[in-house]
GROMACS .gro file of N, CA and C in nm:
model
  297
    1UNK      N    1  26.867  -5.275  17.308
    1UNK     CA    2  26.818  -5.244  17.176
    1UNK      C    3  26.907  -5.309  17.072
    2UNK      N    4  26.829  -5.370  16.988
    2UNK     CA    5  26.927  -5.423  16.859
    2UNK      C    6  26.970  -5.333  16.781
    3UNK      N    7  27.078  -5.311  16.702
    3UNK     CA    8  27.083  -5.285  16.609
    3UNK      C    9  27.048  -5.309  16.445
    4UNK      N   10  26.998  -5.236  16.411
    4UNK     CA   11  26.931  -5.242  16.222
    4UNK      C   12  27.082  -5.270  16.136
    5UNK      N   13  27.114  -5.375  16.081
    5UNK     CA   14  27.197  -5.342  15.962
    5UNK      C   15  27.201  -5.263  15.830
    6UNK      N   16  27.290  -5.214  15.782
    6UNK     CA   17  27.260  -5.090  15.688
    6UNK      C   18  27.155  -5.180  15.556
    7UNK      N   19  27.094  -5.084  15.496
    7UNK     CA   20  27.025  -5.122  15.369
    7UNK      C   21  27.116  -5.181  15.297
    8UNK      N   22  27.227  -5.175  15.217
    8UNK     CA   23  27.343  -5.230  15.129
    8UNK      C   24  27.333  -5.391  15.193
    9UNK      N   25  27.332  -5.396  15.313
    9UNK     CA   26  27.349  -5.534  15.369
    9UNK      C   27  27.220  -5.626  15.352
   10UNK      N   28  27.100  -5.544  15.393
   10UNK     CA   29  27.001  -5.652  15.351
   10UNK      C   30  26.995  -5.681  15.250
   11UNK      N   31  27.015  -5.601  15.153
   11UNK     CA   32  26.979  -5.598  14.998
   11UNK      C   33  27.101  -5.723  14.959
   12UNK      N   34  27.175  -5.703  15.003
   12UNK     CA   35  27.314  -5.837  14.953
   12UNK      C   36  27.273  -5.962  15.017
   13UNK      N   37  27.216  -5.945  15.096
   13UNK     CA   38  27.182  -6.072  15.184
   13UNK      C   39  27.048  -6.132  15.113
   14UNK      N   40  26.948  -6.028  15.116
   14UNK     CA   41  26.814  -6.087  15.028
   14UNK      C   42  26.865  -6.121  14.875
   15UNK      N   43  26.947  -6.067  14.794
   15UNK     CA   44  26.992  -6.134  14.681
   15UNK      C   45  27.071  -6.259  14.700
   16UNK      N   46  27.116  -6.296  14.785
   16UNK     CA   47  27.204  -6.405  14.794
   16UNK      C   48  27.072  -6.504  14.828
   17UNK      N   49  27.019  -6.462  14.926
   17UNK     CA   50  26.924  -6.577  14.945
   17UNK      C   51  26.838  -6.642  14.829
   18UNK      N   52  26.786  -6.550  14.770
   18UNK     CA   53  26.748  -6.549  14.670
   18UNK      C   54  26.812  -6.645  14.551
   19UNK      N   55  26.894  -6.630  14.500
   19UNK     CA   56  26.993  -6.690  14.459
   19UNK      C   57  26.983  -6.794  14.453
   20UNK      N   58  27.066  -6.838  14.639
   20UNK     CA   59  27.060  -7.007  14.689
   20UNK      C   60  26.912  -7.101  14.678
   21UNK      N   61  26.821  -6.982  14.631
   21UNK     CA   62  26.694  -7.073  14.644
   21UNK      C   63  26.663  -7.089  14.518
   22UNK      N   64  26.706  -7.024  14.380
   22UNK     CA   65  26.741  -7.046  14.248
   22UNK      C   66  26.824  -7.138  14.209
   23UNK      N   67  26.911  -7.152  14.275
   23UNK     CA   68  27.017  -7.268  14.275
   23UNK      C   69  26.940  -7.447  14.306
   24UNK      N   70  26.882  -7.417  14.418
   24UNK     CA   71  26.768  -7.516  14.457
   24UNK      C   72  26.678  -7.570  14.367
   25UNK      N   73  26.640  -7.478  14.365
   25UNK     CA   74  26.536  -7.499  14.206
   25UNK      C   75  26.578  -7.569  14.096
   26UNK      N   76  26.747  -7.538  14.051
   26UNK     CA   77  26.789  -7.549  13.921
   26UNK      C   78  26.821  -7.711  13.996
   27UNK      N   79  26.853  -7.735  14.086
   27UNK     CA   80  26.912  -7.874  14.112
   27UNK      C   81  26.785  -7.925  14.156
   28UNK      N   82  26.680  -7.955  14.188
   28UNK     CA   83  26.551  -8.000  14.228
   28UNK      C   84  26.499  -8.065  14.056
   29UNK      N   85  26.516  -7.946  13.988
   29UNK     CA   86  26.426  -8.017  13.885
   29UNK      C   87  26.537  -8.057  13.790
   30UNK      N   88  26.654  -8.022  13.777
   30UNK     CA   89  26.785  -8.191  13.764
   30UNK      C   90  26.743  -8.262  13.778
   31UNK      N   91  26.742  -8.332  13.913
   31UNK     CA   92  26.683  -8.455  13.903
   31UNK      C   93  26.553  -8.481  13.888
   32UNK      N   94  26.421  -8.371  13.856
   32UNK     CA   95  26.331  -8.434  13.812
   32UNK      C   96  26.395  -8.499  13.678
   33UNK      N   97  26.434  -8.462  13.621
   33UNK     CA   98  26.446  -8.441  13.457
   33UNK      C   99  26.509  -8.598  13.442
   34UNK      N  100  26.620  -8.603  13.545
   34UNK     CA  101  26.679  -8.754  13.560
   34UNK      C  102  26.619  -8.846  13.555
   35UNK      N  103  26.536  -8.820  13.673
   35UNK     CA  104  26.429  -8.898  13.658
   35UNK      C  105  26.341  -8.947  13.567
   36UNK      N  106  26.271  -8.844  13.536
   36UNK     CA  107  26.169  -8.880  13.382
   36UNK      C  108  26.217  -8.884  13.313
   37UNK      N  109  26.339  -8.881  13.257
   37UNK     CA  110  26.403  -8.914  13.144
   37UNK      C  111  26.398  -8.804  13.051
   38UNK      N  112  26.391  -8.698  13.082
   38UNK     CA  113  26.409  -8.594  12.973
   38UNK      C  114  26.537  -8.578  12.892
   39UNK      N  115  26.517  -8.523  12.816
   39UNK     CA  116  26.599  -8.497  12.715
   39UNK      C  117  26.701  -8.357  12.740
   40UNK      N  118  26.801  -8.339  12.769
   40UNK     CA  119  26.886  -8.197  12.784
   40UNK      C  120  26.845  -8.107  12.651
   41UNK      N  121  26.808  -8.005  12.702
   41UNK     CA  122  26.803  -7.897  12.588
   41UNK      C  123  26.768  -7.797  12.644
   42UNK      N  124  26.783  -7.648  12.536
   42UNK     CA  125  26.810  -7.533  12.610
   42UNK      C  126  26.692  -7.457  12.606
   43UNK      N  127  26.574  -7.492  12.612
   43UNK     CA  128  26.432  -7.445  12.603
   43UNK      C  129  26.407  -7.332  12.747
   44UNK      N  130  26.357  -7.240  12.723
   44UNK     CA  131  26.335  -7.214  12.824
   44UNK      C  132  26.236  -7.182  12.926
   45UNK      N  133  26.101  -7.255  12.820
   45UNK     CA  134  25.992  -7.301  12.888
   45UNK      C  135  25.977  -7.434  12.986
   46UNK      N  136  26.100  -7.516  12.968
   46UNK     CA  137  26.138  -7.635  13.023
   46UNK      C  138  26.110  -7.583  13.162
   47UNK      N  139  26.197  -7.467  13.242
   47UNK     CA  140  26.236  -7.441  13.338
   47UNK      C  141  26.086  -7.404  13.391
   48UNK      N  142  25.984  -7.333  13.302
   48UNK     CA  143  25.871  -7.327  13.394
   48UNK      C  144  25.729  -7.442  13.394
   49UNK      N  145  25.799  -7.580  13.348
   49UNK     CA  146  25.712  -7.676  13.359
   49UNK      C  147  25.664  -7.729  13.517
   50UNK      N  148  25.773  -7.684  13.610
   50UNK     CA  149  25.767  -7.723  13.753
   50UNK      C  150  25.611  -7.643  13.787
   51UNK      N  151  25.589  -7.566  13.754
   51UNK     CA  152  25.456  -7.451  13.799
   51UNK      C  153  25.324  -7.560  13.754
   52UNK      N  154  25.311  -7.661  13.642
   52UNK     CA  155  25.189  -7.692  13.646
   52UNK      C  156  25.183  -7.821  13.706
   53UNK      N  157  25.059  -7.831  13.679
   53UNK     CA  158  25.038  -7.954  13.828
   53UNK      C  159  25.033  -8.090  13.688
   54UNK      N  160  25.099  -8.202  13.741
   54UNK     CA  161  25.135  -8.289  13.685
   54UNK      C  162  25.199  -8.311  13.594
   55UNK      N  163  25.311  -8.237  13.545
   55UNK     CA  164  25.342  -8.210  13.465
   55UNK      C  165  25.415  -8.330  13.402
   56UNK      N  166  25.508  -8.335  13.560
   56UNK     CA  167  25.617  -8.479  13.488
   56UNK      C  168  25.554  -8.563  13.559
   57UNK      N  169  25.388  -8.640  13.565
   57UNK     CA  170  25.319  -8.714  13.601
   57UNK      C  171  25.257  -8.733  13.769
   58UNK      N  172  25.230  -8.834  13.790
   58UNK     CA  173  25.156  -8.853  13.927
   58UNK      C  174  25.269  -8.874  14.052
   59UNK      N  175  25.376  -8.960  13.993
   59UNK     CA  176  25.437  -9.008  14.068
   59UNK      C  177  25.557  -8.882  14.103
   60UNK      N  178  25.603  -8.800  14.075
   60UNK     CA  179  25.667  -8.685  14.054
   60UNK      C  180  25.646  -8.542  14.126
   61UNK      N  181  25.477  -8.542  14.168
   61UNK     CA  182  25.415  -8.431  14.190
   61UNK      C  183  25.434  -8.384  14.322
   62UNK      N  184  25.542  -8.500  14.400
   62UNK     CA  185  25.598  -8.371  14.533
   62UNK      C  186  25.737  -8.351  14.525
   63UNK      N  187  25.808  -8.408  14.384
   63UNK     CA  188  25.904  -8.328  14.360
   63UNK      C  189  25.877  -8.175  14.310
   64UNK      N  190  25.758  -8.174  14.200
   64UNK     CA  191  25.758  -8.101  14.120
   64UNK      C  192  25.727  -7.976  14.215
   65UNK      N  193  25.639  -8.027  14.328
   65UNK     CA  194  25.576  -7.857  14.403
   65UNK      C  195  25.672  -7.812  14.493
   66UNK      N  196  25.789  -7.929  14.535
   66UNK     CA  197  25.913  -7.845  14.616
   66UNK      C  198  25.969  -7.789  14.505
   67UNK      N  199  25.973  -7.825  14.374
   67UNK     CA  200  26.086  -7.721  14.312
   67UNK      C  201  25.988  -7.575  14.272
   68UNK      N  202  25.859  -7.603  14.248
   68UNK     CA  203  25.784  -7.486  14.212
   68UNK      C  204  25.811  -7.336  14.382
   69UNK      N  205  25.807  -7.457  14.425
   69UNK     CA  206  25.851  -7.344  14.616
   69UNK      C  207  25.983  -7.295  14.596
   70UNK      N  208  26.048  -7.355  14.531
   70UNK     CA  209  26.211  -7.300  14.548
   70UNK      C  210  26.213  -7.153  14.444
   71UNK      N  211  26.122  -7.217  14.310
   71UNK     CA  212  26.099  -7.118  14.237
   71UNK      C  213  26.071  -6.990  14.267
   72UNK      N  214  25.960  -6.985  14.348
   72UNK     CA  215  25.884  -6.884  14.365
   72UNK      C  216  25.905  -6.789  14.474
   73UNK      N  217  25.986  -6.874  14.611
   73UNK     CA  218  26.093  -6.808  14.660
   73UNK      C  219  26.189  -6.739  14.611
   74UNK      N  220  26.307  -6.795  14.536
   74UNK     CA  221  26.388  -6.765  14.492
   74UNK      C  222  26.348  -6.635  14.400
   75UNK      N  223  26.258  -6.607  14.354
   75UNK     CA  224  26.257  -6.501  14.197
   75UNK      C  225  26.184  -6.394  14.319
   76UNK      N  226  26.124  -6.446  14.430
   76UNK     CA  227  26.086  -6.319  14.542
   76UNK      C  228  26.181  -6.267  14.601
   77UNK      N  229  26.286  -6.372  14.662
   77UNK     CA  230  26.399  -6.308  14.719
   77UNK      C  231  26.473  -6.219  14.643
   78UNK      N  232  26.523  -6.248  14.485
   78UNK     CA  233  26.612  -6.170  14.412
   78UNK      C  234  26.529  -6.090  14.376
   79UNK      N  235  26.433  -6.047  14.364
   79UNK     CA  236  26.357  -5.957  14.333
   79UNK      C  237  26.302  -5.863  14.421
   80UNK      N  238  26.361  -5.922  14.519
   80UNK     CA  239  26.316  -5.809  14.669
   80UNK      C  240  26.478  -5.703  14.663
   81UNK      N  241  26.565  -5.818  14.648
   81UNK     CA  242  26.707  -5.778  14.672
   81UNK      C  243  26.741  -5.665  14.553
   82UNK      N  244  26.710  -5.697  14.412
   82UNK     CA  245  26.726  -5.593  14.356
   82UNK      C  246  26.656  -5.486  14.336
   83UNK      N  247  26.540  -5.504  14.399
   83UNK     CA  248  26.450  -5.376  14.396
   83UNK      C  249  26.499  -5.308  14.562
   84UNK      N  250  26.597  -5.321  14.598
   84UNK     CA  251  26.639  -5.241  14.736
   84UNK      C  252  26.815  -5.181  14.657
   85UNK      N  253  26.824  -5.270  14.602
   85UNK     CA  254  26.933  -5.223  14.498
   85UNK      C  255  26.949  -5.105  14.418
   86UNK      N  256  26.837  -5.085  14.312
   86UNK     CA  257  26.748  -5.024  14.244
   86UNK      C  258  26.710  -4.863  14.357
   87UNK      N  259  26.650  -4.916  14.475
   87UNK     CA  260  26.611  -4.795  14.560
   87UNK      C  261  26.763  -4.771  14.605
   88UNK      N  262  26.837  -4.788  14.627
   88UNK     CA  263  26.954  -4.745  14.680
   88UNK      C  264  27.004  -4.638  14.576
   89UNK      N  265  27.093  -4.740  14.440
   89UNK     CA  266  27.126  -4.643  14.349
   89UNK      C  267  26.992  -4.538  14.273
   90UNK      N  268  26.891  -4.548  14.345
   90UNK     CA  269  26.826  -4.429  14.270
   90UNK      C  270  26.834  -4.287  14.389
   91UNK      N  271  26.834  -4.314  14.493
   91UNK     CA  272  26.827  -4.230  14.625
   91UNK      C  273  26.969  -4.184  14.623
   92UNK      N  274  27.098  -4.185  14.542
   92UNK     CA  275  27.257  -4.194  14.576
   92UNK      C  276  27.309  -4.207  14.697
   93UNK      N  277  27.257  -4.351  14.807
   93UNK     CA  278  27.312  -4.393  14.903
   93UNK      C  279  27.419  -4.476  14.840
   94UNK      N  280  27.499  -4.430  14.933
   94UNK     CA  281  27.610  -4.529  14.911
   94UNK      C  282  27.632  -4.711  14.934
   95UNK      N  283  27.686  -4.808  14.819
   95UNK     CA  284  27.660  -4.908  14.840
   95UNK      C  285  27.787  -4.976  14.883
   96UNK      N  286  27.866  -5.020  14.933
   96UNK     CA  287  27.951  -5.129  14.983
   96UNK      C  288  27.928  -5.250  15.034
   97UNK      N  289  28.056  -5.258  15.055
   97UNK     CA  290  28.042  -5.415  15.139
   97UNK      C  291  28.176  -5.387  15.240
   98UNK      N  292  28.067  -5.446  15.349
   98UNK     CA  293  28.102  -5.424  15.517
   98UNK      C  294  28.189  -5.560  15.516
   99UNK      N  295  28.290  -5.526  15.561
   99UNK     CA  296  28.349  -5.682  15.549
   99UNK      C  297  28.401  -5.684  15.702
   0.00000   0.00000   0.00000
């Protein structure tokens, strides 16, 4: 029989993943941006241009849908992770880290 790791652990683990796939995202559409020549600025509709289809043109559009995947991963994973977070500190289980 396997053993289950405690809740505290998945929940750290699904936020981290989460995370690394936000991280992905943020460096995926870097270099779209390199690419097309965008302009740096702190908009923050910029970040959800990856979601429509053609956005940064024809030639671009299987960068654009791996970063829209990283996206949409990523905001599921951290959003799984803190909603086990959320159920933890609302239930007063205790949270650590198993080291």
């Amino acid at each position: 029989m396997s053993e289950i790791p405690p809740l505290d652990t998945v929940a750290t683990a699904t936020l981290a993943v989460g995370a690394l796939f936000l991280l992905r995202y943020f460096l995926a559409m870097r270099r779209i941006w390199k690419i097309a020549g965008h302009r740096p600025s702190f908009q923050f509709g910029d970040y959800f241009r990856a979601m429509q289809r053609h956005a940064f043109g024809a030639a671009l559009e299987p960068e654009r849908r791996y970063a829209a995947r990283q996206l949409i991963f990523g905001i599921v994973f951290a959003a799984a992770g803190l909603l086990l977070f959320a159920w933890l500190l609302a239930t007063g289980a205790p949270v650590g880290v198993n080291v």
